[in-house]
Structure formats: structure tokens, C-alpha cells
Amino acid sequence: MNDNQAFFDHINKGYITKGDFITMGAAMYKGETIANAHVKIPLKTLNRHGLIAGATGTGKTKTLQIIAENLSEQGIPVLLMDIKGDLSGIAAASPGHPKINERHEKIGIPFEAKGFPVEILSLSDQDGVRLRATVSEFGPVLLSRILDVTTTQAGIISIIFKYCDDNKLPLLDLKDLKKVLQFATREGKEELEKDYGRISTASTGSILRKIVELEQQGADLFFGEKSFEVQDLCRIDENGRGVINIIRLTDIQDKPKLFSTFMLSLLAEIYSTFPEQGDSGRPELVIFLDEAHLIFKEASNALMGQIESIVKLIRSKGVGLYFVTQNPTDIPDGVLSQLGLKVQHALRAFTAKDRKAIKLTAENYPISEYYDTKEILTSLGIGEALISALDEKGRPTPLAATMLRAPMSRMDILSEQELKDHLKKSKLIPKYNEEIDRESAYELLNDKIEKAEAEEAKVAAKKEREKLDRGSSNSSSRNRRTSATEKAVIKVLTSATFIRGALGVLNKLLK
Ligand SMILES: Nc1ncnc2c1ncn2[C@@H]1O[C@H](COP(=O)(O)OP(=O)(O)O)[C@@H](O)[C@H]1O
Ligand SMILES: [Mg+2]
């Protein structure tokens, strides 16, 4: 038996699978692609999470595209975080290329060109289905983590949520939350302290500052109605293909806090609404995070802990998370240790630091008698990667340097016009893109303050009248009288109604 035959058997035995699977490509040995030595990932293991890593331009995003397409074809919905805006082409068929045919001949899979069902979503006012969540859905715990507040301040946030719950004040957007926080140390001070204990102005002040910081990253666009139902991410089209949801995040890559807020709320929402999954053998939803280092970049320890535990928990809901990033060291160890699939594209060895990272990366892969892992990490070509997966029984598969298949859809983006036409066909845009600002905590509290102050003014005016009726009418007292009534009127004018109007204008300006 020659060397190549032994290698072929080694791969075929290691990647054997009885259930449904996706084919990534064919294994390579001594720089040659071994036709039909297919590297297959069982669908059953796709909720075990994964990593796609490698230097810029080595093919990470295309690998994401390949996996997404093949999942869609098997009727599994996908969610892609499109940080660079380079994924919309999945909706159109590949124009094909002689090089692609050549690649597929080597692999031993016929090439087919086709587009896939795509829904485009957005966190901001870019085109696409608007993704929003209300502050109450977000909840006090997550909010405290995101705002990175102290334990005392987190306690106050919980009180605020409880107070709003008890008093039927809907917390929809950040405007509501800020209003209640202000109310708690001013007009509502007595009322809240009676039932919930002391709330210090210093603490609410700090919380308010943190909220403003979050707003400056554009979070006011994200909080509010109509809130997105995560089940809408799990649609199947009329041909039984899973919908590929693409969230365009091009305008928030410099806003890591907003990005992690959104990711965490999405994962929490999925975790709380998806049913616990038995052993169905198929994932419910597979999520890819391109440029994943962005979520971890400015995450506090508390937030990191939250991410680690949700990564662990969400698996039982049949949801797989795939991190796409340049270097595996971008991902915290607690997350890295939970990943079942690893697709490592080429790494570059320019600096001493690079070489150290390569050594570290190589050590994290299973030992193979066929490869020198460290050497192969720097010699892989574009669209080739070192793969280590889990087989159906959860055992690691043999390490395989893989010639990856090409995407069936277009590798380039949709044109402006194509995108416009595509968005017109969306069924979710009419459902989510209407602006709603229903009566919530902000308006209700303003009403309450307004009424209290009007009442106060009435009492003051009555007192004045009584004084007047008692007959004193010298000019100085009339002056005093006028000024007191005037004060009451001014107070009413400058209170709630006026402030609400001014804020309304401000809000419009900021949008
Ligand atoms: N599997 C593949 N099949 C064919 N061409 C590929 C493949 N992977 C990468 N390429 C080529 O390499 C280029 C860069 O790939 P890309 O995925 O954008 O890299 P990265 O995300 O790592 O920066 C693509 O535009 C494409 O021309
Ligand atoms: Mg990329």
C-alpha cells in the first residue's frame, strides 16, 4: 500500500458518518489534494461550536460562506454577523470560474452555482429588517453587566425595574429608563424610599452617566419597539432551505460596547425562548460571528463570564456558535476550550510574536503522524485550512489539511440595485420597520409629575386668593401676590410638558 492510499484510508475512516453531514472539501497530503478523501462534518455536532481562524485574505469569510450555504441546503437556518459588509452575495448564484472548476475536480465534488434565501437585518437605520429589544426584555441583570456598574448600583437598577413592574410603567427605551432614574431621586423620592429603601443621587448619577455613554455608541437605536422575535431567525423557505439571516454591522465596528450589548441580548433571548433540544441530531440555528475579537475587545470580566456561560448553555438549545477571527488567541480560553470544530487557515510568521502564536496554535491541535502542524500552518494556500472536528460520537477526527470547496453563491457583494430589489421582497421588513413610540414609563411619569405639580399650583393659588379675600390690598403685598401666582404658573410651564417637547426635538436631532 502506498503512502497516499494509507492517508486516504486514515481520512475516510476518521470522517465516517452515518447521519446527515456537510462536506468541507478534500484532505491534502504532501501538498497534493487527495480526491474523494472528503472532510465531513456531521450535522449532529454542529451545536458544539467552532472557530475559523487565519491571517487576512486566507479564506475565513469564504469558509463561513461555504458552511452557511451547505447548512441552508440541509434546511438549517443560519445567522451571520456581517461586520465588513461582504456577505450579501450569498443571495446570488456564483458566476463560476475555471479555477473553481479545477478546485472541485481535485476535491471530487461537482461544482454547482446557486443563490440562497437571504434576509438582511440591521441594528441601526441602515436598510434591512430593524432589530430592536426593549429595556424590560433586556432585564436588570444583563443591563448592569453591560453598563459595568457596581453592586450597589446594580441593586438600584433592580429596584427601578421592580418599581416599574409594580406600577405598570413599561420600560421600552433608554429614555424611559433615564426618566425613572431621575424620578427616583426627585419627585418620586419619598414614594420609592418608603417601599424600596434609600436611593442615593450619587448612584443614580453614575448609572445615568453610563447610560449616556452607551447612547453615544448609538444604543438608543437598538432599544425600543417593535422588539424582534428570535423565532423569526429560524425560517425555512418554500423549497425547504434554511433562511440565511445576515445582520449588517458595518456601522458599528467601532462601537464594541453596542456590539457586545446586542450579541449578549440576542443570545440571552435565544436561550430563554428556544425549547430544550433532545437528541434530534440537527442544529436549530447556527450563528457565525465574523471579526469575533470585537465582542471580547472591551468586555469587562463580568461580561466575559456571562458570555462564557451562555456559550456553554446555548448548546442544549441546538444552537451552534462559530467565531471567525484572525488569531485563536483573540478568543478567551474559557470559550476556546468549548469549541468542537476548528478550521485554521494560514498564519503568517513575520515577527517573533507571530512565531510564538503559531507555536501556541499548533500545540492546540491533535498530533498527526502525517503532518508537521507548525510547518503546515504557514504553508497553507488561500482557500485551504487545517481542520479538526468531532465525529458523531463526539471524538476528535483526524487532523486534515483541507482543500476547501468553493462557495456556490457569489463571492462578491450585491450591487446597490440588487440589494434594493432584494429588500423589496422581504416579509419581515413590513413587520418590524414601523416606528412605534407607545405610552411608556417616560410619558406616564411625566403625566404623574405634571398632575402633582398642577395640584400644588392649585393649592398655592387658592392660598393666595384666600389672602386676597382677607382684604389686604396694599401695593407691596399685591406685588408679592403676583409673584407667587406667577411662580406657580412658571412652575407648571417649565415642568413635564415643556421638557417633553424639548427632548422630543433633541431626539430628532440626534437621529
Ligand atoms: N474556498 C474558496 N474557494 C475559492 N476561492 C477562495 C476560497 N477561499 C478564499 N478564496 C479566495 O480568497 C479571497 C479571500 O478570501 P476571504 O474569505 O475574503 O479571506 P479572509 O476572510 O480570511 O480575509 C476570496 O476573495 C477568494 O478569491
Ligand atoms: Mg474576512
Coordinates of C-alpha atoms and ligand atoms in Angstrom, one line a residue:
M1 CA 0.0 0.0 0.0
N2 CA 1.5 3.4 -0.9
D3 CA 1.6 6.4 1.4
N4 CA -1.3 8.2 -0.3
Q5 CA -3.5 5.1 0.0
A6 CA -2.7 4.8 3.7
F7 CA -3.6 8.5 4.1
F8 CA -6.8 8.2 2.2
D9 CA -7.9 5.3 4.4
H10 CA -6.9 7.3 7.5
I11 CA -9.1 10.2 6.5
N12 CA -12.0 8.1 5.3
K13 CA -12.1 6.1 8.4
G14 CA -11.8 9.2 10.7
Y15 CA -14.6 11.1 8.9
I16 CA -17.1 8.3 8.5
T17 CA -20.6 9.4 9.4
K18 CA -24.0 7.7 9.4
G19 CA -26.3 10.7 9.7
D20 CA -26.5 13.9 7.7
F21 CA -23.3 15.9 7.2
I22 CA -21.8 18.7 5.2
T23 CA -18.6 18.2 3.1
M24 CA -16.0 20.9 3.5
G25 CA -13.6 19.7 0.8
A26 CA -10.9 17.0 0.4
A27 CA -7.8 16.3 2.6
M28 CA -4.3 17.2 1.3
Y29 CA -1.2 15.3 1.8
K30 CA 2.4 16.3 0.8
G31 CA 0.9 19.3 -0.9
E32 CA -1.4 17.3 -3.1
T33 CA -5.2 17.2 -2.8
I34 CA -6.4 13.6 -2.4
A35 CA -9.6 13.3 -4.4
N36 CA -12.5 11.9 -2.5
A37 CA -10.7 11.9 0.8
H38 CA -13.6 14.0 2.0
V39 CA -13.6 16.0 5.2
K40 CA -17.2 15.8 6.5
I41 CA -18.8 17.5 9.5
P42 CA -21.8 15.6 11.0
L43 CA -24.8 18.0 11.5
K44 CA -25.2 16.4 14.9
T45 CA -22.0 18.0 16.2
L46 CA -22.7 21.5 14.8
N47 CA -24.2 22.7 18.1
R48 CA -20.7 22.1 19.6
H49 CA -19.5 25.5 18.4
G50 CA -16.4 26.3 16.4
L51 CA -13.6 28.6 15.3
I52 CA -12.5 29.8 11.9
A53 CA -9.1 31.5 12.2
G54 CA -6.3 32.7 9.9
A55 CA -4.5 35.7 8.6
T56 CA -6.3 38.3 6.4
G57 CA -7.1 37.1 2.9
T58 CA -6.6 33.4 3.6
G59 CA -10.3 32.5 3.1
K60 CA -12.0 32.7 6.5
T61 CA -15.1 34.5 5.3
K62 CA -15.4 32.2 2.3
T63 CA -15.3 29.2 4.7
L64 CA -18.1 30.8 6.7
Q65 CA -20.0 31.2 3.4
I66 CA -19.5 27.5 2.4
I67 CA -20.7 26.2 5.8
A68 CA -23.7 28.6 5.8
E69 CA -24.8 27.6 2.2
N70 CA -24.5 23.9 2.9
L71 CA -26.5 24.2 6.2
S72 CA -29.2 26.2 4.3
E73 CA -29.4 23.4 1.8
Q74 CA -30.0 20.9 4.5
G75 CA -32.8 23.0 5.9
I76 CA -30.9 24.6 8.8
P77 CA -31.3 28.4 9.3
V78 CA -28.2 30.5 9.8
L79 CA -27.4 33.8 11.3
L80 CA -24.3 35.8 10.0
M81 CA -22.8 38.8 11.7
D82 CA -21.5 40.8 8.7
I83 CA -19.0 43.2 10.1
K84 CA -17.3 44.1 6.9
G85 CA -20.4 44.1 4.7
D86 CA -19.1 41.4 2.4
L87 CA -21.7 38.7 2.7
S88 CA -24.8 39.9 0.7
G89 CA -23.6 37.9 -2.4
I90 CA -24.9 34.7 -0.8
A91 CA -28.3 35.7 -2.2
A92 CA -27.0 35.4 -5.8
A93 CA -25.5 32.5 -7.8
S94 CA -21.7 32.3 -8.3
P95 CA -20.8 33.4 -11.9
G96 CA -18.3 30.4 -11.8
H97 CA -14.7 30.4 -12.8
P98 CA -12.3 27.9 -14.5
K99 CA -10.2 28.0 -11.2
I100 CA -13.3 27.0 -9.3
N101 CA -13.9 24.0 -11.6
E102 CA -10.3 23.0 -11.2
R103 CA -10.6 23.2 -7.4
H104 CA -13.7 21.0 -7.5
E105 CA -12.2 18.4 -9.8
K106 CA -9.3 18.0 -7.4
I107 CA -11.7 17.6 -4.5
G108 CA -14.0 15.2 -6.3
I109 CA -17.3 17.1 -5.9
P110 CA -19.2 18.6 -9.0
F111 CA -19.5 22.4 -8.7
E112 CA -23.0 23.8 -8.7
A113 CA -23.8 27.5 -8.8
K114 CA -26.8 28.9 -7.0
G115 CA -28.1 31.7 -4.7
F116 CA -29.7 31.1 -1.3
P117 CA -32.6 32.6 0.6
V118 CA -31.3 35.6 2.4
E119 CA -32.9 38.1 4.9
I120 CA -30.9 41.3 5.6
L121 CA -31.2 42.8 9.0
S122 CA -29.8 45.9 10.7
L123 CA -29.1 47.2 14.1
S124 CA -29.3 50.9 13.1
D125 CA -31.2 52.8 10.4
Q126 CA -29.3 51.1 7.6
D127 CA -31.5 49.2 5.1
G128 CA -32.9 45.9 6.3
V129 CA -35.1 44.4 9.0
R130 CA -34.7 46.5 12.2
L131 CA -33.5 44.6 15.2
R132 CA -34.7 46.1 18.5
A133 CA -35.2 45.0 22.1
T134 CA -37.0 46.7 24.9
V135 CA -35.2 47.7 28.1
S136 CA -37.5 45.4 30.1
E137 CA -36.8 42.5 27.9
F138 CA -33.1 43.2 28.4
G139 CA -33.6 42.9 32.2
P140 CA -31.8 44.4 35.1
V141 CA -29.0 41.8 35.3
L142 CA -27.9 42.0 31.7
L143 CA -28.2 45.7 31.8
S144 CA -26.0 46.0 34.9
R145 CA -23.4 43.8 33.2
I146 CA -23.4 45.8 30.1
L147 CA -23.2 49.1 31.9
D148 CA -20.5 47.7 34.1
V149 CA -21.9 49.2 37.3
T150 CA -21.0 48.5 41.0
T151 CA -23.0 46.0 43.1
T152 CA -24.9 48.9 44.8
Q153 CA -25.7 50.4 41.5
A154 CA -26.9 47.1 40.2
G155 CA -29.2 46.9 43.2
I156 CA -30.7 50.2 42.3
I157 CA -31.2 49.1 38.7
S158 CA -33.1 46.1 40.1
I159 CA -35.2 48.3 42.3
I160 CA -36.1 50.5 39.3
F161 CA -37.2 47.5 37.3
K162 CA -39.3 46.3 40.2
Y163 CA -40.8 49.7 40.8
C164 CA -41.8 49.9 37.1
D165 CA -43.2 46.4 37.2
D166 CA -45.2 47.1 40.3
N167 CA -46.6 50.4 38.9
K168 CA -47.2 49.2 35.4
L169 CA -44.7 51.6 33.8
P170 CA -43.4 50.0 30.6
L171 CA -39.6 50.4 30.2
L172 CA -39.2 50.4 26.5
D173 CA -36.3 52.6 25.6
L174 CA -33.4 54.3 27.3
K175 CA -35.4 57.5 27.6
D176 CA -37.8 55.6 29.9
L177 CA -35.0 54.2 32.0
K178 CA -33.4 57.6 32.4
K179 CA -36.7 59.2 33.3
V180 CA -37.4 56.7 36.1
L181 CA -33.8 57.0 37.5
Q182 CA -34.3 60.8 37.7
F183 CA -37.7 60.5 39.2
A184 CA -36.4 58.1 41.9
T185 CA -34.3 60.8 43.5
R186 CA -36.6 63.8 42.8
E187 CA -40.3 63.7 42.6
G188 CA -40.6 60.1 43.4
K189 CA -38.0 60.0 46.2
E190 CA -40.4 59.7 49.1
E191 CA -42.6 57.1 47.3
L192 CA -39.7 54.9 46.3
E193 CA -37.9 55.1 49.7
K194 CA -41.0 54.1 51.5
D195 CA -41.3 50.8 49.7
Y196 CA -37.8 50.0 48.4
G197 CA -35.2 51.7 50.6
R198 CA -32.9 54.6 50.1
I199 CA -31.6 55.5 46.7
S200 CA -28.7 57.9 46.6
T201 CA -28.4 60.6 44.0
A202 CA -24.7 59.8 43.6
S203 CA -25.5 56.3 42.5
T204 CA -28.3 57.2 40.1
G205 CA -25.9 59.9 38.7
S206 CA -23.3 57.3 38.0
I207 CA -25.8 55.0 36.3
L208 CA -27.1 57.8 34.2
R209 CA -23.6 58.7 33.0
K210 CA -23.1 55.1 32.0
I211 CA -26.3 55.1 30.1
V212 CA -25.3 58.2 28.2
E213 CA -22.0 56.5 27.3
L214 CA -24.0 53.6 25.8
E215 CA -26.2 56.0 24.0
Q216 CA -23.2 57.7 22.5
Q217 CA -22.5 54.4 20.7
G218 CA -25.9 54.5 19.2
A219 CA -27.7 52.2 21.6
D220 CA -30.8 54.4 21.5
L221 CA -31.5 52.9 18.1
F222 CA -31.3 49.4 19.4
F223 CA -33.6 49.8 22.5
G224 CA -37.3 50.2 21.9
E225 CA -40.2 48.7 19.9
K226 CA -41.1 46.7 18.0
S227 CA -38.9 44.1 19.6
F228 CA -37.5 41.3 17.4
E229 CA -38.8 37.8 17.9
V230 CA -35.8 35.5 17.7
Q231 CA -38.1 32.7 16.2
D232 CA -38.1 34.8 13.1
L233 CA -34.4 33.8 12.6
C234 CA -35.5 30.1 12.2
R235 CA -37.4 30.3 9.0
I236 CA -37.4 27.7 6.2
D237 CA -38.2 28.8 2.6
E238 CA -40.7 27.2 0.3
N239 CA -38.1 24.8 -1.0
G240 CA -37.2 23.6 2.4
R241 CA -33.9 25.5 2.6
G242 CA -32.9 27.3 5.8
V243 CA -33.0 31.1 5.6
I244 CA -29.6 32.8 5.9
N245 CA -30.1 35.9 8.0
I246 CA -27.4 38.5 7.5
I247 CA -27.0 41.2 10.1
R248 CA -25.2 44.2 8.6
L249 CA -22.9 45.6 11.2
T250 CA -20.6 47.8 9.1
D251 CA -21.6 50.9 11.0
I252 CA -20.9 49.5 14.5
Q253 CA -17.5 48.0 14.2
D254 CA -16.0 50.9 16.1
K255 CA -18.7 50.6 18.8
P256 CA -17.7 47.4 20.7
K257 CA -19.9 48.1 23.6
L258 CA -23.0 48.3 21.5
F259 CA -21.9 45.2 19.6
S260 CA -21.5 43.1 22.8
T261 CA -24.7 44.5 24.2
F262 CA -26.5 43.3 21.2
M263 CA -24.8 39.9 21.0
L264 CA -25.4 39.2 24.6
S265 CA -29.1 40.2 24.5
L266 CA -29.6 38.1 21.4
L267 CA -28.0 35.0 22.9
A268 CA -29.9 35.5 26.1
E269 CA -33.2 35.9 24.2
I270 CA -32.5 32.7 22.2
Y271 CA -31.5 30.9 25.3
S272 CA -34.7 31.8 27.1
T273 CA -37.1 31.2 24.2
F274 CA -35.8 28.2 22.4
P275 CA -37.0 24.9 23.7
E276 CA -34.6 22.4 25.2
Q277 CA -33.5 20.1 22.5
G278 CA -33.4 16.4 22.7
D279 CA -31.1 14.3 20.6
S280 CA -32.6 15.4 17.3
G281 CA -29.3 15.2 15.5
R282 CA -29.7 18.6 13.8
P283 CA -29.0 22.1 15.0
E284 CA -31.9 24.6 15.2
L285 CA -29.8 27.6 14.3
V286 CA -26.1 28.2 13.5
I287 CA -24.6 31.6 14.3
F288 CA -21.4 33.0 12.8
L289 CA -19.6 35.9 14.2
D290 CA -17.1 37.4 11.7
E291 CA -14.4 39.5 13.3
A292 CA -15.3 38.0 16.7
H293 CA -12.5 39.7 18.6
L294 CA -14.7 42.8 18.6
I295 CA -17.1 41.3 21.1
F296 CA -14.3 40.5 23.5
K297 CA -12.3 43.6 23.0
E298 CA -13.9 45.8 25.6
A299 CA -15.8 43.3 27.6
S300 CA -15.5 43.5 31.4
N301 CA -14.8 40.4 33.5
A302 CA -18.4 40.2 34.4
L303 CA -19.5 40.3 30.8
M304 CA -16.9 37.8 29.8
G305 CA -18.2 35.4 32.4
Q306 CA -21.7 35.9 31.1
I307 CA -20.5 35.2 27.5
E308 CA -18.7 32.0 28.6
S309 CA -21.7 30.6 30.4
I310 CA -24.1 31.4 27.6
V311 CA -21.8 29.7 25.1
K312 CA -22.0 26.6 27.3
L313 CA -25.7 26.7 27.9
I314 CA -27.0 27.6 24.5
R315 CA -25.7 24.3 23.1
S316 CA -28.5 22.4 24.7
K317 CA -30.9 24.5 22.7
G318 CA -29.5 23.2 19.5
V319 CA -27.7 26.5 18.7
G320 CA -24.1 26.4 17.4
L321 CA -21.8 29.5 17.6
Y322 CA -18.9 30.0 15.3
F323 CA -16.2 32.6 15.9
V324 CA -14.3 33.9 12.9
T325 CA -11.2 35.8 13.8
Q326 CA -7.5 36.3 12.8
N327 CA -5.9 34.6 15.7
P328 CA -7.3 32.0 18.1
T329 CA -5.7 34.0 20.9
D330 CA -8.3 36.7 20.2
I331 CA -10.8 34.3 21.9
P332 CA -10.8 33.9 25.7
D333 CA -9.6 30.5 26.9
G334 CA -12.9 29.8 28.6
V335 CA -14.7 30.0 25.2
L336 CA -11.9 28.4 23.2
S337 CA -11.9 25.2 25.3
Q338 CA -15.6 24.6 24.4
L339 CA -15.2 24.6 20.6
G340 CA -15.8 21.4 18.7
L341 CA -14.8 22.4 15.2
K342 CA -11.6 24.2 14.3
V343 CA -10.8 25.5 10.9
Q344 CA -7.4 27.1 10.9
H345 CA -6.3 28.9 7.7
A346 CA -2.7 30.0 7.1
L347 CA -0.9 32.1 9.7
R348 CA 1.9 34.5 8.8
A349 CA 5.2 34.4 10.5
F350 CA 6.6 37.9 10.2
T351 CA 7.6 38.7 13.8
A352 CA 8.8 36.9 16.9
K353 CA 5.3 37.4 18.3
D354 CA 3.7 35.7 15.2
R355 CA 6.1 32.7 15.6
K356 CA 5.1 32.4 19.2
A357 CA 1.4 32.5 18.3
I358 CA 1.9 29.8 15.6
K359 CA 3.7 27.5 18.1
L360 CA 0.8 28.0 20.6
T361 CA -1.8 27.4 17.9
A362 CA -0.1 24.2 16.7
E363 CA 0.0 22.8 20.2
N364 CA -3.7 23.1 20.4
Y365 CA -4.3 20.7 17.5
P366 CA -4.3 16.9 17.8
I367 CA -0.9 15.3 16.9
S368 CA -0.8 13.8 13.4
E369 CA 1.7 11.3 12.0
Y370 CA 1.0 12.8 8.6
Y371 CA 1.7 16.5 9.2
D372 CA 4.2 18.8 10.9
T373 CA 1.4 21.1 12.2
K374 CA 3.7 24.1 12.8
E375 CA 5.1 23.9 9.3
I376 CA 1.8 23.4 7.6
L377 CA 0.2 26.4 9.4
T378 CA 2.4 28.8 7.5
S379 CA 2.4 26.9 4.1
L380 CA -1.4 26.5 3.6
G381 CA -2.6 28.3 0.4
I382 CA -5.7 30.5 0.1
G383 CA -8.9 28.5 0.5
E384 CA -7.1 25.8 2.3
A385 CA -7.2 25.1 6.0
L386 CA -6.3 22.7 8.8
I387 CA -9.5 21.1 10.1
S388 CA -10.2 19.3 13.3
A389 CA -13.8 18.4 14.1
L390 CA -15.8 16.0 16.2
D391 CA -17.3 12.8 14.8
E392 CA -20.8 11.6 15.6
K393 CA -19.7 10.1 18.9
G394 CA -18.0 13.4 19.9
R395 CA -14.5 12.0 19.3
P396 CA -11.9 14.3 17.6
T397 CA -11.5 13.5 13.9
P398 CA -8.0 13.2 12.3
L399 CA -6.3 16.4 11.6
A400 CA -6.8 17.3 7.9
A401 CA -5.1 19.9 5.8
T402 CA -8.1 20.6 3.6
M403 CA -8.6 21.9 0.1
L404 CA -12.0 23.7 0.7
R405 CA -14.8 23.7 -1.8
A406 CA -15.8 27.0 -3.4
P407 CA -19.0 28.8 -2.4
M408 CA -22.0 28.1 -4.7
S409 CA -23.1 31.7 -4.3
R410 CA -21.4 34.8 -5.4
M411 CA -18.1 35.7 -3.6
D412 CA -18.7 39.4 -4.3
I413 CA -21.4 41.6 -2.8
L414 CA -24.8 42.5 -4.3
S415 CA -25.0 45.8 -6.2
E416 CA -27.0 48.7 -4.8
Q417 CA -29.8 47.9 -7.2
E418 CA -29.8 44.2 -6.5
L419 CA -29.9 44.9 -2.8
K420 CA -32.8 47.3 -3.2
D421 CA -34.8 44.8 -5.2
H422 CA -33.9 42.1 -2.7
L423 CA -35.2 44.2 0.3
K424 CA -38.5 44.8 -1.5
K425 CA -39.2 41.1 -1.3
S426 CA -38.7 40.9 2.5
K427 CA -41.6 39.7 4.5
L428 CA -40.1 40.8 7.8
I429 CA -39.4 44.5 6.9
P430 CA -43.2 45.4 7.0
K431 CA -43.4 43.6 10.3
Y432 CA -40.5 45.3 12.1
N433 CA -39.7 48.6 10.5
E434 CA -42.5 50.8 11.6
E435 CA -41.5 53.3 14.3
I436 CA -43.6 52.9 17.5
D437 CA -43.4 55.1 20.5
R438 CA -46.3 54.0 22.6
E439 CA -47.0 55.3 26.1
S440 CA -44.3 54.1 28.4
A441 CA -42.6 55.0 31.6
Y442 CA -41.4 58.3 30.2
E443 CA -44.8 59.7 29.3
L444 CA -46.6 58.1 32.3
L445 CA -44.2 59.6 34.8
N446 CA -44.3 62.9 33.2
D447 CA -48.1 62.8 33.5
K448 CA -47.8 61.9 37.1
I449 CA -45.3 64.8 37.8
E450 CA -47.5 67.2 35.8
K451 CA -50.6 66.3 37.8
A452 CA -48.8 66.6 41.1
E453 CA -47.4 70.0 40.2
A454 CA -50.7 71.3 38.9
E455 CA -52.3 70.2 42.1
E456 CA -49.5 72.1 44.0
A457 CA -50.1 75.2 41.9
K458 CA -53.8 75.0 42.6
V459 CA -53.2 74.9 46.3
A460 CA -50.8 77.8 46.1
A461 CA -53.3 79.8 44.0
K462 CA -56.1 79.0 46.4
K463 CA -54.0 80.2 49.4
E464 CA -53.2 83.4 47.5
R465 CA -56.9 84.0 46.8
E466 CA -57.7 83.5 50.5
K467 CA -55.1 86.0 51.4
L468 CA -56.6 88.4 49.0
D469 CA -60.1 87.8 50.3
R470 CA -58.9 88.7 53.8
G471 CA -58.8 92.3 52.4
S472 CA -55.2 93.5 52.4
S473 CA -54.6 95.4 49.2
N474 CA -51.5 97.5 49.5
S475 CA -49.3 97.6 46.6
S476 CA -46.3 95.7 48.1
S477 CA -48.5 92.7 49.0
R478 CA -50.1 92.8 45.6
N479 CA -46.6 92.6 44.2
R480 CA -45.8 89.7 46.4
R481 CA -49.1 88.1 45.4
T482 CA -48.5 88.4 41.8
S483 CA -45.1 86.9 42.0
A484 CA -46.3 83.9 44.0
T485 CA -49.0 83.1 41.4
E486 CA -46.6 83.8 38.6
K487 CA -44.2 81.3 40.2
A488 CA -46.9 78.6 40.3
V489 CA -47.6 79.3 36.6
I490 CA -44.0 79.2 35.6
K491 CA -43.6 76.0 37.5
V492 CA -46.3 74.3 35.6
L493 CA -45.0 75.7 32.3
T494 CA -41.4 74.6 32.9
S495 CA -42.4 71.2 34.1
A496 CA -43.2 68.0 32.3
T497 CA -44.9 69.2 29.2
F498 CA -42.2 71.7 28.3
I499 CA -39.4 69.3 29.0
R500 CA -41.0 66.5 27.0
G501 CA -41.3 68.9 24.0
A502 CA -37.7 69.9 24.2
L503 CA -36.5 66.3 24.5
G504 CA -38.6 65.3 21.5
V505 CA -36.8 67.9 19.4
L506 CA -33.4 66.8 20.7
N507 CA -34.2 63.2 19.9
K508 CA -35.0 64.1 16.4
L509 CA -31.8 66.0 16.1
L510 CA -29.7 63.1 17.4
K511 CA -31.2 60.6 15.0
Ligands
LIG1 N1 -12.9 28.2 -0.6 C1 -12.5 29.1 -1.6 N2 -12.8 28.8 -2.9 C2 -12.4 29.7 -3.8 N3 -11.7 30.8 -3.6 C3 -11.5 31.2 -2.3 C4 -11.9 30.3 -1.2 N4 -11.5 30.9 -0.1 C5 -10.9 32.0 -0.4 N5 -10.9 32.2 -1.7 C6 -10.3 33.4 -2.4 O1 -9.6 34.2 -1.4 C7 -10.1 35.5 -1.3 C8 -10.1 36.0 0.2 O2 -10.9 35.2 1.0 P1 -11.7 35.7 2.3 O3 -12.6 34.7 2.7 O4 -12.3 37.1 2.0 O5 -10.5 36.0 3.3 P2 -10.5 36.4 4.8 O6 -11.9 36.5 5.3 O7 -9.6 35.4 5.5 O8 -9.8 37.8 4.8 C9 -11.5 35.4 -1.8 O9 -12.0 36.6 -2.4 C10 -11.4 34.3 -2.9 O10 -11.0 34.9 -4.1
MG2 MG -13.0 38.1 6.1

